[in-house]
Coordinates of C-alpha atoms in Angstrom, one line a residue:
X1 CA 13.1 -113.6 34.1
X2 CA 10.0 -113.5 36.4
X3 CA 8.1 -116.6 37.0
X4 CA 4.6 -117.3 38.3
X5 CA 4.4 -118.5 41.8
X6 CA 2.8 -121.8 40.8
X7 CA 5.5 -122.5 38.2
X8 CA 9.1 -123.6 39.0
X9 CA 11.6 -120.7 38.8
X10 CA 13.7 -121.1 35.8
X11 CA 16.0 -118.8 33.9
X12 CA 15.1 -117.9 30.3
X13 CA 16.7 -115.6 27.8
X14 CA 13.9 -113.8 26.1
X15 CA 16.3 -112.4 23.4
X16 CA 16.7 -115.9 22.0
X17 CA 13.0 -116.5 21.5
X18 CA 12.4 -117.5 17.9
X19 CA 10.6 -115.1 15.6
X20 CA 6.9 -115.9 15.0
X21 CA 6.2 -115.7 11.2
X22 CA 2.9 -114.2 10.0
X23 CA 0.3 -116.2 8.1
X24 CA 1.4 -115.4 4.6
X25 CA 5.0 -116.3 5.4
X26 CA 4.0 -119.7 6.8
X27 CA 1.9 -120.4 3.7
X28 CA 4.8 -119.5 1.4
X29 CA 7.3 -121.6 3.4
X30 CA 5.1 -124.7 3.6
X31 CA 3.9 -124.7 -0.1
X32 CA 7.5 -124.1 -1.3
X33 CA 8.7 -127.0 0.8
X34 CA 5.9 -129.3 -0.4
X35 CA 6.9 -128.5 -4.0
X36 CA 10.5 -129.1 -3.4
X37 CA 10.4 -132.2 -1.2
X38 CA 7.7 -134.2 -3.1
X39 CA 7.6 -135.5 -6.7
X40 CA 6.3 -133.1 -9.3
X41 CA 6.0 -135.0 -12.6
X42 CA 3.0 -137.2 -13.5
X43 CA 3.4 -139.4 -16.6
X44 CA 0.4 -140.6 -18.7
X45 CA 1.4 -144.2 -18.2
X46 CA 0.8 -144.1 -14.4
X47 CA -2.0 -146.3 -13.0
X48 CA -4.8 -144.7 -11.0
X49 CA -3.5 -146.2 -7.8
X50 CA -0.2 -144.5 -8.3
X51 CA -1.9 -141.2 -9.1
X52 CA -3.9 -141.4 -5.9
X53 CA -0.6 -142.1 -3.9
X54 CA 1.0 -139.1 -5.7
X55 CA -1.6 -136.6 -4.6
X56 CA -2.2 -138.1 -1.2
X57 CA 1.4 -137.7 -0.4
X58 CA 1.3 -134.0 -1.2
X59 CA -1.7 -133.4 1.0
X60 CA -0.3 -135.4 3.9
X61 CA 3.1 -133.7 3.7
X62 CA 1.6 -130.2 3.7
X63 CA -0.5 -131.1 6.7
X64 CA 2.6 -132.4 8.6
X65 CA 4.5 -129.2 7.9
X66 CA 1.7 -127.0 9.1
X67 CA 1.3 -129.1 12.2
X68 CA 5.0 -128.8 13.1
X69 CA 5.1 -125.0 12.5
X70 CA 2.0 -124.3 14.6
X71 CA 3.1 -126.7 17.3
X72 CA 6.5 -125.0 17.6
X73 CA 4.8 -121.6 17.9
X74 CA 2.3 -122.9 20.5
X75 CA 5.1 -124.4 22.7
X76 CA 7.2 -121.3 22.6
X77 CA 4.1 -119.2 23.5
X78 CA 3.3 -121.4 26.5
X79 CA 6.9 -120.9 27.6
X80 CA 6.4 -117.2 27.5
X81 CA 3.7 -117.5 30.1
X82 CA 6.3 -117.9 32.8
X83 CA 6.9 -114.2 32.6
X84 CA 4.7 -112.8 35.3
X85 CA 6.1 -109.4 34.7
X86 CA 4.5 -109.0 31.3
X87 CA 1.4 -111.0 32.0
X88 CA 0.4 -109.1 35.2
X89 CA 1.5 -105.7 34.1
X90 CA 0.3 -105.6 30.5
X91 CA -3.1 -104.4 29.5
X92 CA -3.4 -107.6 27.5
X93 CA -2.3 -110.2 30.0
X94 CA -2.4 -113.9 30.5
X95 CA -6.0 -114.4 29.5
X96 CA -5.5 -112.8 26.1
X97 CA -2.3 -114.8 25.4
X98 CA -4.1 -118.0 26.4
X99 CA -6.9 -117.3 24.0
X100 CA -4.5 -116.6 21.1
X101 CA -2.6 -119.8 21.8
X102 CA -6.0 -121.6 21.9
X103 CA -6.8 -120.4 18.4
X104 CA -3.4 -121.6 17.1
X105 CA -4.0 -125.1 18.6
X106 CA -7.6 -125.1 17.1
X107 CA -6.2 -124.2 13.7
X108 CA -3.7 -127.0 13.9
X109 CA -6.5 -129.5 14.7
X110 CA -8.6 -128.1 11.9
X111 CA -5.8 -128.6 9.4
X112 CA -5.4 -132.2 10.6
X113 CA -9.1 -132.8 10.1
X114 CA -9.1 -131.3 6.6
X115 CA -6.1 -133.5 5.6
X116 CA -7.9 -136.6 7.0
X117 CA -11.1 -135.9 5.0
X118 CA -9.4 -135.2 1.7
X119 CA -7.1 -138.2 2.0
X120 CA -10.2 -140.3 2.4
X121 CA -11.7 -138.8 -0.7
X122 CA -8.5 -139.2 -2.7
X123 CA -8.6 -143.0 -2.0
X124 CA -11.8 -143.2 -4.2
X125 CA -10.8 -140.7 -6.9
X126 CA -11.4 -142.2 -10.4
X127 CA -9.3 -139.9 -12.7
X128 CA -6.3 -137.6 -12.8
X129 CA -8.4 -134.5 -13.0
X130 CA -10.4 -135.6 -9.9
X131 CA -7.2 -136.3 -7.9
X132 CA -5.7 -132.9 -8.8
X133 CA -8.9 -131.0 -8.0
X134 CA -9.1 -132.7 -4.5
X135 CA -5.4 -131.9 -3.8
X136 CA -5.9 -128.2 -4.8
X137 CA -9.0 -128.0 -2.6
X138 CA -7.3 -129.5 0.4
X139 CA -4.3 -127.1 0.2
X140 CA -6.6 -124.1 -0.4
X141 CA -8.7 -124.9 2.8
X142 CA -5.4 -125.3 4.8
X143 CA -4.2 -121.9 3.6
X144 CA -7.5 -120.3 4.5
X145 CA -7.3 -121.6 8.1
X146 CA -3.8 -120.1 8.3
X147 CA -5.0 -116.8 7.0
X148 CA -7.7 -116.7 9.6
X149 CA -5.2 -117.3 12.4
X150 CA -2.9 -114.5 11.1
X151 CA -3.9 -111.9 13.7
X152 CA -3.1 -114.3 16.5
X153 CA 0.4 -114.9 15.0
X154 CA 0.9 -111.1 14.6
X155 CA -0.1 -110.6 18.3
X156 CA 2.4 -113.2 19.4
X157 CA 5.1 -111.5 17.4
X158 CA 4.4 -108.3 19.2
X159 CA 4.6 -110.1 22.6
X160 CA 8.0 -111.6 21.5
X161 CA 9.3 -108.2 20.6
X162 CA 8.2 -106.7 23.9
X163 CA 9.7 -109.6 25.9
X164 CA 13.0 -109.3 24.0
X165 CA 13.4 -105.8 25.4
X166 CA 13.0 -107.1 29.0
X167 CA 16.2 -107.4 31.0
X168 CA 17.8 -110.8 31.7
X169 CA 17.2 -111.5 35.4
X170 CA 18.4 -114.7 37.0
X171 CA 15.8 -115.5 39.8
X172 CA 18.2 -118.0 41.5
X173 CA 21.2 -115.8 42.1
X174 CA 21.9 -113.2 44.8
X175 CA 19.7 -110.2 44.1
X176 CA 19.3 -106.7 45.7
X177 CA 16.0 -104.9 44.9
X178 CA 15.7 -101.2 45.3
X179 CA 12.2 -99.6 45.7
X180 CA 10.7 -96.4 47.0
X181 CA 9.0 -93.2 45.8
X182 CA 10.0 -91.6 42.5
X183 CA 13.1 -89.4 42.5
X184 CA 14.5 -90.5 45.8
X185 CA 17.9 -91.6 44.4
X186 CA 17.4 -95.2 43.5
X187 CA 19.0 -94.9 40.0
X188 CA 21.9 -92.8 41.3
X189 CA 22.7 -95.5 43.8
X190 CA 22.7 -98.2 41.1
X191 CA 25.0 -96.2 39.0
X192 CA 27.4 -95.8 41.9
X193 CA 27.8 -99.5 42.8
X194 CA 27.4 -101.1 39.4
X195 CA 28.5 -100.6 35.8
X196 CA 24.9 -99.9 34.7
X197 CA 24.1 -96.6 33.0
X198 CA 20.6 -95.7 34.2
X199 CA 19.2 -92.4 33.1
X200 CA 19.0 -89.9 36.0
X201 CA 16.8 -86.8 35.8
X202 CA 15.4 -84.3 38.3
X203 CA 11.8 -85.3 37.7
X204 CA 9.6 -88.3 38.7
X205 CA 9.2 -91.5 36.7
X206 CA 12.5 -91.2 34.8
X207 CA 12.9 -94.9 35.2
X208 CA 10.0 -96.6 33.4
X209 CA 11.1 -100.2 33.4
X210 CA 13.5 -102.5 35.3
X211 CA 17.3 -102.0 35.0
X212 CA 19.8 -104.6 36.0
X213 CA 23.4 -104.0 37.1
X214 CA 26.0 -106.3 38.7
X215 CA 28.4 -105.8 41.6
X216 CA 30.9 -107.9 43.5
X217 CA 31.2 -108.6 47.3
X218 CA 33.5 -111.1 48.8
X219 CA 34.4 -112.6 45.4
X220 CA 30.6 -113.2 44.7
X221 CA 28.5 -111.6 41.9
X222 CA 25.3 -109.8 43.0
X223 CA 22.7 -108.4 40.6
X224 CA 21.1 -105.1 41.5
X225 CA 17.7 -104.3 40.1
X226 CA 16.5 -100.7 39.9
X227 CA 12.7 -100.5 39.9
X228 CA 10.4 -97.6 38.8
X229 CA 8.9 -95.4 41.5
X230 CA 5.8 -96.4 43.4
X231 CA 3.0 -94.1 44.6
X232 CA 0.9 -94.6 47.7
X233 CA -2.5 -95.4 46.2
X234 CA -4.8 -98.4 45.8
X235 CA -3.7 -101.5 43.9
X236 CA -6.2 -101.1 41.1
X237 CA -5.2 -97.5 40.5
X238 CA -1.5 -98.3 39.8
X239 CA -0.3 -98.1 36.2
X240 CA 1.9 -100.5 34.3
X241 CA 5.1 -98.8 35.3
X242 CA 4.3 -99.1 39.0
X243 CA 3.2 -102.7 38.6
X244 CA 6.7 -103.6 37.4
X245 CA 8.0 -102.8 40.9
X246 CA 5.1 -104.5 42.6
X247 CA 5.6 -107.7 40.6
X248 CA 9.3 -107.8 41.2
X249 CA 8.8 -107.4 44.9
X250 CA 6.2 -110.2 44.9
X251 CA 8.1 -112.8 43.0
X252 CA 11.8 -112.2 43.4
X253 CA 13.7 -113.7 46.3
X254 CA 16.0 -110.7 47.1
X255 CA 17.2 -108.3 49.7
X256 CA 15.0 -105.2 49.6
X257 CA 16.4 -101.7 50.0
X258 CA 13.6 -99.2 50.7
X259 CA 14.8 -95.7 50.0
X260 CA 13.7 -92.6 52.0
X261 CA 14.3 -89.0 50.9
X262 CA 14.5 -87.3 54.3
X263 CA 15.2 -83.9 52.7
X264 CA 11.8 -83.8 50.9
X265 CA 13.4 -82.6 47.6
X266 CA 11.7 -85.5 45.8
X267 CA 8.4 -83.7 46.2
X268 CA 7.0 -86.2 48.8
X269 CA 7.0 -85.9 52.5
X270 CA 8.3 -88.5 54.9
X271 CA 4.8 -89.2 56.0
X272 CA 3.8 -90.1 52.5
X273 CA 6.8 -92.3 52.1
X274 CA 6.1 -94.0 55.4
X275 CA 2.5 -94.7 54.3
X276 CA 3.8 -96.4 51.1
X277 CA 6.1 -98.5 53.3
X278 CA 3.3 -99.7 55.5
X279 CA 1.0 -100.4 52.4
X280 CA 3.5 -102.7 50.7
X281 CA 5.2 -104.2 53.8
X282 CA 3.4 -107.5 53.2
X283 CA 5.7 -107.9 50.1
X284 CA 8.8 -107.7 52.3
X285 CA 8.0 -111.0 54.2
X286 CA 10.8 -113.6 54.2
X287 CA 13.2 -111.0 52.6
X288 CA 16.1 -109.1 54.2
X289 CA 14.9 -105.5 54.5
X290 CA 17.1 -102.4 54.9
X291 CA 15.7 -98.8 55.2
X292 CA 18.1 -96.3 53.5
X293 CA 17.8 -92.6 54.3
X294 CA 19.2 -90.8 51.3
X295 CA 20.3 -87.2 50.6
X296 CA 21.9 -86.6 54.0
X297 CA 24.0 -83.9 52.4
X298 CA 20.8 -81.8 52.2
X299 CA 19.3 -82.8 55.5
X300 CA 21.0 -85.0 58.2
X301 CA 18.8 -87.6 59.9
X302 CA 19.3 -86.0 63.3
X303 CA 18.0 -82.7 62.1
X304 CA 14.5 -83.8 60.9
X305 CA 11.4 -82.9 63.0
X306 CA 10.3 -85.1 65.8
X307 CA 7.2 -86.2 64.0
X308 CA 9.1 -87.4 61.0
X309 CA 11.7 -89.1 63.3
X310 CA 8.9 -91.0 65.0
X311 CA 7.7 -92.3 61.6
X312 CA 11.2 -93.4 60.7
X313 CA 11.5 -95.2 64.0
X314 CA 8.2 -97.0 63.4
X315 CA 9.5 -98.2 60.0
X316 CA 12.7 -99.4 61.7
X317 CA 10.7 -101.4 64.2
X318 CA 8.7 -103.0 61.4
X319 CA 11.9 -103.9 59.7
X320 CA 13.2 -105.5 62.9
X321 CA 10.0 -107.5 63.2
X322 CA 10.5 -108.8 59.6
X323 CA 14.0 -110.0 60.6
X324 CA 12.8 -111.7 63.7
X325 CA 9.8 -113.2 61.8
X326 CA 12.3 -114.9 59.4
X327 CA 13.8 -116.8 62.4
X328 CA 17.0 -114.7 62.3
X329 CA 18.8 -113.0 65.1
X330 CA 18.0 -109.5 66.2
X331 CA 19.9 -107.1 64.1
X332 CA 21.5 -103.9 65.3
X333 CA 20.2 -100.5 64.4
X334 CA 23.1 -100.0 62.0
X335 CA 22.2 -102.9 59.9
X336 CA 18.4 -102.0 59.5
X337 CA 18.5 -98.3 59.3
X338 CA 21.3 -96.7 57.2
X339 CA 22.1 -93.2 56.0
X340 CA 23.9 -92.1 52.9
X341 CA 24.3 -89.5 50.2
X342 CA 24.7 -90.4 46.5
X343 CA 26.0 -86.9 45.7
X344 CA 29.0 -87.0 48.1
X345 CA 29.1 -90.9 48.0
X346 CA 29.2 -90.9 51.8
X347 CA 27.8 -94.3 53.1
X348 CA 27.2 -95.8 49.6
X349 CA 29.7 -98.6 50.0
X350 CA 28.5 -99.2 53.6
X351 CA 24.9 -99.7 52.4
X352 CA 26.0 -102.1 49.6
X353 CA 28.1 -104.2 52.0
X354 CA 25.4 -104.3 54.6
X355 CA 22.8 -105.5 52.1
X356 CA 25.1 -108.1 50.6
X357 CA 26.0 -109.4 54.0
X358 CA 22.3 -109.6 55.1
X359 CA 21.4 -111.4 51.9
X360 CA 24.3 -113.8 52.2
X361 CA 23.5 -114.7 55.8
X362 CA 19.8 -115.2 54.9
X363 CA 20.6 -117.6 52.1
X364 CA 22.9 -119.6 54.3
X365 CA 20.2 -119.9 56.9
X366 CA 17.7 -121.1 54.3
X367 CA 20.1 -123.8 53.2
X368 CA 20.6 -125.0 56.8
X369 CA 16.9 -125.2 57.6
X370 CA 16.0 -128.4 55.7
X371 CA 16.3 -131.7 57.4
X372 CA 19.0 -132.8 55.0
X373 CA 21.6 -131.2 57.2
X374 CA 20.6 -133.5 60.1
X375 CA 21.0 -136.5 57.8
X376 CA 24.5 -135.4 56.9
X377 CA 25.4 -134.9 60.6
X378 CA 24.3 -138.4 61.5
X379 CA 26.9 -139.8 59.2
X380 CA 29.8 -138.2 61.1
X381 CA 31.2 -139.9 64.2
X382 CA 33.7 -138.3 66.5
X383 CA 36.0 -140.9 68.1
X384 CA 37.0 -140.3 71.8
X385 CA 39.8 -142.5 73.0
X386 CA 39.4 -144.4 76.3
X387 CA 41.7 -143.3 79.2
X388 CA 44.4 -145.9 79.9
X389 CA 45.4 -144.4 83.3
X390 CA 44.5 -141.7 85.7
X391 CA 46.6 -139.1 84.1
X392 CA 44.9 -136.2 82.3
X393 CA 46.1 -135.4 78.8
X394 CA 44.4 -132.1 77.6
X395 CA 44.8 -131.1 74.0
X396 CA 47.8 -128.9 73.3
X397 CA 49.5 -127.2 70.4
X398 CA 53.3 -127.4 70.0
X399 CA 55.2 -124.4 71.1
X400 CA 57.1 -124.2 67.8
X401 CA 53.8 -123.9 65.9
X402 CA 52.6 -121.2 68.2
X403 CA 55.8 -119.2 67.9
X404 CA 55.8 -119.6 64.1
X405 CA 52.2 -118.4 64.0
X406 CA 52.9 -115.4 66.2
X407 CA 55.9 -114.5 64.0
X408 CA 53.8 -114.6 60.9
X409 CA 51.1 -112.5 62.5
X410 CA 53.7 -109.9 63.6
X411 CA 55.2 -109.8 60.1
X412 CA 51.8 -109.4 58.5
X413 CA 51.0 -106.5 60.8
X414 CA 54.3 -104.7 60.3
X415 CA 54.4 -105.0 56.6
X416 CA 52.7 -102.1 54.8
X417 CA 51.3 -102.4 51.4
X418 CA 51.8 -99.9 48.5
X419 CA 48.3 -98.7 49.1
X420 CA 49.1 -97.8 52.7
X421 CA 52.3 -96.0 51.7
X422 CA 50.3 -94.1 49.0
X423 CA 47.7 -92.9 51.5
X424 CA 50.4 -91.9 54.0
X425 CA 52.4 -89.9 51.4
X426 CA 49.7 -87.8 49.7
X427 CA 47.6 -90.3 47.7
X428 CA 47.5 -91.0 44.0
X429 CA 49.3 -88.5 41.8
X430 CA 51.6 -87.4 44.6
X431 CA 53.2 -90.7 45.7
X432 CA 55.1 -92.8 43.1
X433 CA 55.8 -96.4 44.0
X434 CA 59.4 -97.6 44.0
X435 CA 59.5 -100.7 41.9
X436 CA 63.1 -101.5 42.7
X437 CA 63.0 -101.7 46.5
X438 CA 62.3 -105.5 46.4
X439 CA 65.2 -106.3 44.1
X440 CA 67.5 -109.0 45.4
X441 CA 71.0 -107.7 44.9
X442 CA 74.3 -108.2 46.6
X443 CA 74.4 -104.5 47.7
X444 CA 71.2 -102.6 48.5
X445 CA 72.8 -99.4 47.0
X446 CA 72.7 -100.9 43.6
X447 CA 68.9 -100.7 43.6
X448 CA 69.0 -97.0 42.9
X449 CA 71.6 -97.2 40.1
X450 CA 70.5 -95.5 36.9
X451 CA 72.2 -98.1 34.7
X452 CA 70.9 -101.6 35.2
X453 CA 73.2 -104.6 35.7
X454 CA 71.3 -106.9 33.3
X455 CA 69.7 -105.6 30.1
X456 CA 68.0 -107.8 27.5
X457 CA 69.6 -110.9 29.0
X458 CA 73.1 -109.5 28.7
X459 CA 75.5 -108.3 31.4
X460 CA 75.8 -104.6 30.8
X461 CA 79.3 -104.5 32.4
X462 CA 80.7 -106.6 29.6
X463 CA 80.0 -103.9 27.1
X464 CA 81.4 -101.0 29.2
X465 CA 85.0 -99.7 28.8
X466 CA 86.0 -97.1 31.4
X467 CA 88.8 -95.7 29.1
X468 CA 86.5 -95.4 26.1
X469 CA 87.0 -91.6 25.7
X470 CA 90.8 -91.8 25.8
X471 CA 90.8 -94.7 23.3
X472 CA 88.5 -92.8 21.0
X473 CA 90.7 -89.8 21.0
X474 CA 93.8 -91.9 20.3
X475 CA 92.0 -93.6 17.3
X476 CA 91.1 -90.2 15.9
X477 CA 94.7 -89.0 16.1
X478 CA 95.9 -92.2 14.3
X479 CA 93.4 -91.7 11.5
X480 CA 94.5 -88.1 11.0
X481 CA 98.1 -89.2 10.8
X482 CA 97.2 -92.0 8.3
X483 CA 95.4 -89.4 6.1
X484 CA 98.4 -87.2 6.1
X485 CA 100.7 -90.0 5.1
X486 CA 98.5 -91.4 2.4
X487 CA 98.9 -88.4 0.0
X488 CA 102.1 -89.0 -1.9
X489 CA 104.0 -86.1 -3.4
X490 CA 106.3 -88.4 -5.4
X491 CA 109.6 -86.8 -4.3
X492 CA 110.8 -89.9 -2.4
X493 CA 110.0 -92.3 -5.2
X494 CA 112.4 -93.7 -7.9
X495 CA 111.7 -92.9 -11.6
X496 CA 110.2 -96.4 -12.2
X497 CA 107.9 -96.0 -9.2
X498 CA 106.9 -92.5 -10.4
X499 CA 106.0 -93.9 -13.8
X500 CA 103.9 -96.7 -12.3
X501 CA 102.1 -94.2 -10.0
X502 CA 101.3 -92.0 -13.0
X503 CA 99.9 -95.0 -14.9
X504 CA 97.8 -96.0 -11.9
X505 CA 96.4 -92.5 -11.5
X506 CA 95.6 -92.3 -15.2
X507 CA 93.9 -95.6 -15.2
X508 CA 91.8 -94.6 -12.2
X509 CA 90.7 -91.3 -13.8
X510 CA 89.7 -93.2 -17.0
X511 CA 87.6 -95.6 -15.0
X512 CA 85.9 -92.8 -13.2
X513 CA 85.1 -90.9 -16.4
X514 CA 83.8 -94.0 -18.1
X515 CA 81.5 -94.8 -15.2
X516 CA 80.2 -91.3 -15.2
X517 CA 79.4 -91.3 -18.9
X518 CA 77.6 -94.6 -18.6
X519 CA 75.6 -93.3 -15.7
X520 CA 74.5 -90.2 -17.7
X521 CA 73.3 -92.2 -20.7
X522 CA 71.8 -95.1 -18.7
X523 CA 68.3 -93.7 -18.8
X524 CA 68.2 -93.4 -22.6
X525 CA 69.5 -96.9 -23.4
X526 CA 67.0 -99.9 -23.6
X527 CA 67.9 -103.0 -21.6
X528 CA 68.4 -105.9 -23.9
X529 CA 69.0 -109.2 -22.1
X530 CA 70.1 -111.0 -25.3
X531 CA 72.6 -108.3 -26.1
X532 CA 73.9 -108.5 -22.5
X533 CA 74.4 -112.3 -22.9
X534 CA 76.1 -111.8 -26.2
X535 CA 78.4 -109.2 -24.8
X536 CA 79.3 -111.6 -21.9
X537 CA 80.1 -114.4 -24.4
X538 CA 82.2 -111.8 -26.4
X539 CA 84.1 -110.9 -23.3
X540 CA 84.8 -114.6 -22.7
X541 CA 86.0 -115.0 -26.3
X542 CA 88.2 -111.9 -25.9
X543 CA 89.8 -113.5 -22.9
X544 CA 90.3 -116.8 -24.8
X545 CA 92.0 -114.9 -27.6
X546 CA 94.5 -113.4 -25.2
X547 CA 93.1 -109.9 -25.2
X548 CA 94.5 -109.0 -28.6
X549 CA 92.0 -106.1 -28.9
X550 CA 92.0 -105.2 -25.3
X551 CA 95.0 -102.9 -25.5
X552 CA 93.4 -100.9 -28.3
X553 CA 90.4 -100.3 -26.2
X554 CA 92.5 -99.0 -23.3
X555 CA 94.4 -96.6 -25.6
X556 CA 91.1 -94.9 -26.8
X557 CA 90.0 -91.9 -24.7
X558 CA 86.3 -92.4 -24.1
X559 CA 85.9 -88.8 -23.0
X560 CA 87.3 -87.3 -26.2
X561 CA 85.7 -84.0 -27.3
X562 CA 85.2 -85.3 -30.8
X563 CA 81.9 -87.1 -31.1
X564 CA 82.9 -89.2 -34.1
X565 CA 85.8 -90.7 -32.2
X566 CA 83.5 -91.7 -29.4
X567 CA 81.1 -93.4 -31.8
X568 CA 83.9 -95.2 -33.5
X569 CA 85.2 -96.5 -30.2
X570 CA 81.7 -97.7 -29.3
X571 CA 81.3 -99.5 -32.6
X572 CA 84.6 -101.3 -32.1
X573 CA 83.6 -102.5 -28.7
X574 CA 80.3 -103.7 -30.1
X575 CA 82.0 -105.6 -32.9
X576 CA 84.1 -107.4 -30.4
X577 CA 81.0 -108.6 -28.4
X578 CA 79.2 -110.4 -31.3
X579 CA 78.4 -114.1 -30.6
X580 CA 79.7 -117.1 -32.6
X581 CA 77.7 -118.7 -35.4
X582 CA 75.3 -121.4 -34.2
X583 CA 77.0 -124.1 -36.3
X584 CA 80.5 -123.4 -35.0
X585 CA 81.8 -126.4 -33.0
X586 CA 83.1 -125.6 -29.5
X587 CA 85.5 -128.1 -27.9
X588 CA 83.7 -130.3 -25.4
X589 CA 80.3 -130.4 -27.2
X590 CA 80.9 -133.8 -28.7
X591 CA 80.5 -133.0 -32.4
X592 CA 82.9 -134.0 -35.2
X593 CA 82.4 -131.0 -37.3
X594 CA 79.9 -128.1 -38.0
X595 CA 77.9 -130.3 -40.5
X596 CA 77.1 -132.8 -37.7
X597 CA 76.2 -130.0 -35.3
X598 CA 73.8 -128.4 -37.8
X599 CA 72.1 -131.8 -38.4
X600 CA 71.7 -132.3 -34.7
X601 CA 70.1 -128.8 -34.3
X602 CA 67.7 -129.5 -37.1
X603 CA 66.6 -132.8 -35.6
X604 CA 66.1 -131.0 -32.2
X605 CA 63.8 -128.4 -33.8
X606 CA 61.9 -131.0 -35.6
X607 CA 61.3 -133.1 -32.5
X608 CA 59.7 -130.2 -30.5
X609 CA 57.7 -128.9 -33.4
X610 CA 54.6 -131.0 -32.6
X611 CA 54.8 -130.1 -28.9
X612 CA 55.1 -126.4 -29.7
X613 CA 52.2 -126.6 -32.0
X614 CA 50.0 -128.1 -29.2
X615 CA 51.2 -125.4 -26.9
X616 CA 52.6 -127.9 -24.3
X617 CA 55.1 -126.9 -21.7
X618 CA 57.2 -129.9 -22.1
X619 CA 57.3 -133.7 -22.5
X620 CA 55.5 -134.2 -19.1
X621 CA 52.6 -131.9 -20.1
X622 CA 49.5 -134.2 -20.3
X623 CA 46.8 -131.6 -20.0
X624 CA 43.8 -132.3 -22.2
X625 CA 42.3 -129.0 -23.4
X626 CA 38.6 -128.3 -23.8
X627 CA 37.6 -129.7 -27.1
X628 CA 34.4 -127.7 -27.3
X629 CA 34.8 -124.4 -25.4
X630 CA 31.6 -123.0 -24.1
X631 CA 32.0 -119.6 -25.7
X632 CA 32.1 -121.2 -29.2
X633 CA 29.3 -123.8 -28.8
X634 CA 26.7 -122.1 -26.6
X635 CA 24.0 -119.5 -27.3
X636 CA 21.1 -119.3 -29.7
X637 CA 21.4 -121.1 -33.1
X638 CA 21.2 -119.1 -36.2
X639 CA 18.5 -119.8 -38.8
X640 CA 19.0 -123.0 -40.8
X641 CA 21.7 -124.7 -38.7
X642 CA 20.6 -127.9 -37.0
X643 CA 23.7 -130.0 -37.1
X644 CA 24.5 -129.3 -33.4
X645 CA 21.1 -130.1 -31.7

């Protein structure tokens, strides 16, 4: 989001720029829209005036659509010109873009002139053929103009694609700009203080465009811009990659961090880096400037030669002059010249904090400079009471307030945070924080109990029995005694009780054997719901008859070895479960005899016959079916059948 110095700084998201269609796409879109949005049928009864209006409407509508499409493209292209980064660094810059935009505007005007001329001719057309010919000629000339401007539209689409790849930079927010020679550690610094993932390689010009990251300082968001490396050479000899950095320095209001590689491992000496600093120092005006000496792990600043130290001191003096030239206070050496190492991360956070603090102070000073602050101060009035006697009454603070404030300060100093305790006891992974030490309990010893007092909203003590083990053992002993007593040997029973016991045991064994037989044959028997209902009614009838045949069923051994006896017993049980005839009268149904019931059933079947024939669900079914289903009355007619035209 770079802006020209003559244009107001605004934020723009290049990724949302609309796509520029090519010439053929515009022609297809407009002609299709004209065909869809205007009338298409001409009847032979139309008067000549109506025919003229018909074709004049098509020509005018097509011209309006072309005008809107080209105007939208032209407006968006003019908005792109705020990008100084692309215009000043590209081999095809602002002049080329203006020329292409000019051709688009010219094409729009030509289409308007063509429409005007042919509408004038259509007013005096004397036939349908003449009107149609003029309309075709008008649309053809408009499409020819669009085809000629096709290369301009294709070029604008390339510009849009290029600008969509540019980073989104807000020129109005707090910004830190990092510059210097290639391979001096700029990208490594950005990766350390932000979440950006800039590629870092041990060769020059790894960074070929701008990369933006974000960091926080004092609950404020700062954007950090990593620029490509700059070489010390004339302005006209710099390539597009270097011009990205130069343009950012020229047009962004940011704190500048000039990186120095004092170890010389980047391939450039300190003298060459100092020469670059002095050649671009005019771009540092009115910007907070910090000189960062990087790679101190390879070469400390105190160990460099005296000649190089003298160059570094000169650069520091220039930075101090820049601060004083902005109207700011004289900064200390620590705030202008800083050292760090991105490998060991020594001094990285100090450099970030110093740059953010300098930038914050500079922005506050800029806001206080305008005359508006004086206008605001004039609105305030401090009232001073007049003395009523000769006694002096100096301002005082109550003693209670001072004592409370001192007590709070003492408590704040004494209290240690978990971070302090962690650092004192070996750091992360060694010290484990005690989460129970701040529990509010009646006894502090309870904080270290393994079993909690409250669990899931319930009092754990309500569910604890201290004698649970003894109670459990007693229950087990009682169960063992009951099991021993349950087995009856029959010696203590009377003859009648022994006979009843034998009958019960026999009945139990029969039930078990019957259940096992049914379970074995259950997989081979089909499930018949009707038979099940019939058997249920048969069982009810058996109960009503007083279980006359029930005794016979109990006397038959279902587990007999003879297969014929088993089949006979099964047929007997089936004969008992047959349902009653439908005409049989059951008490409570309201019929006098079976003849009356049979007549009622016949009338019932006759009443639902029509409904069943229409396939209706019931009396409330009012659905009207499709009288002519599509699968029967659609498709090609066969030869000779014309009754369904």
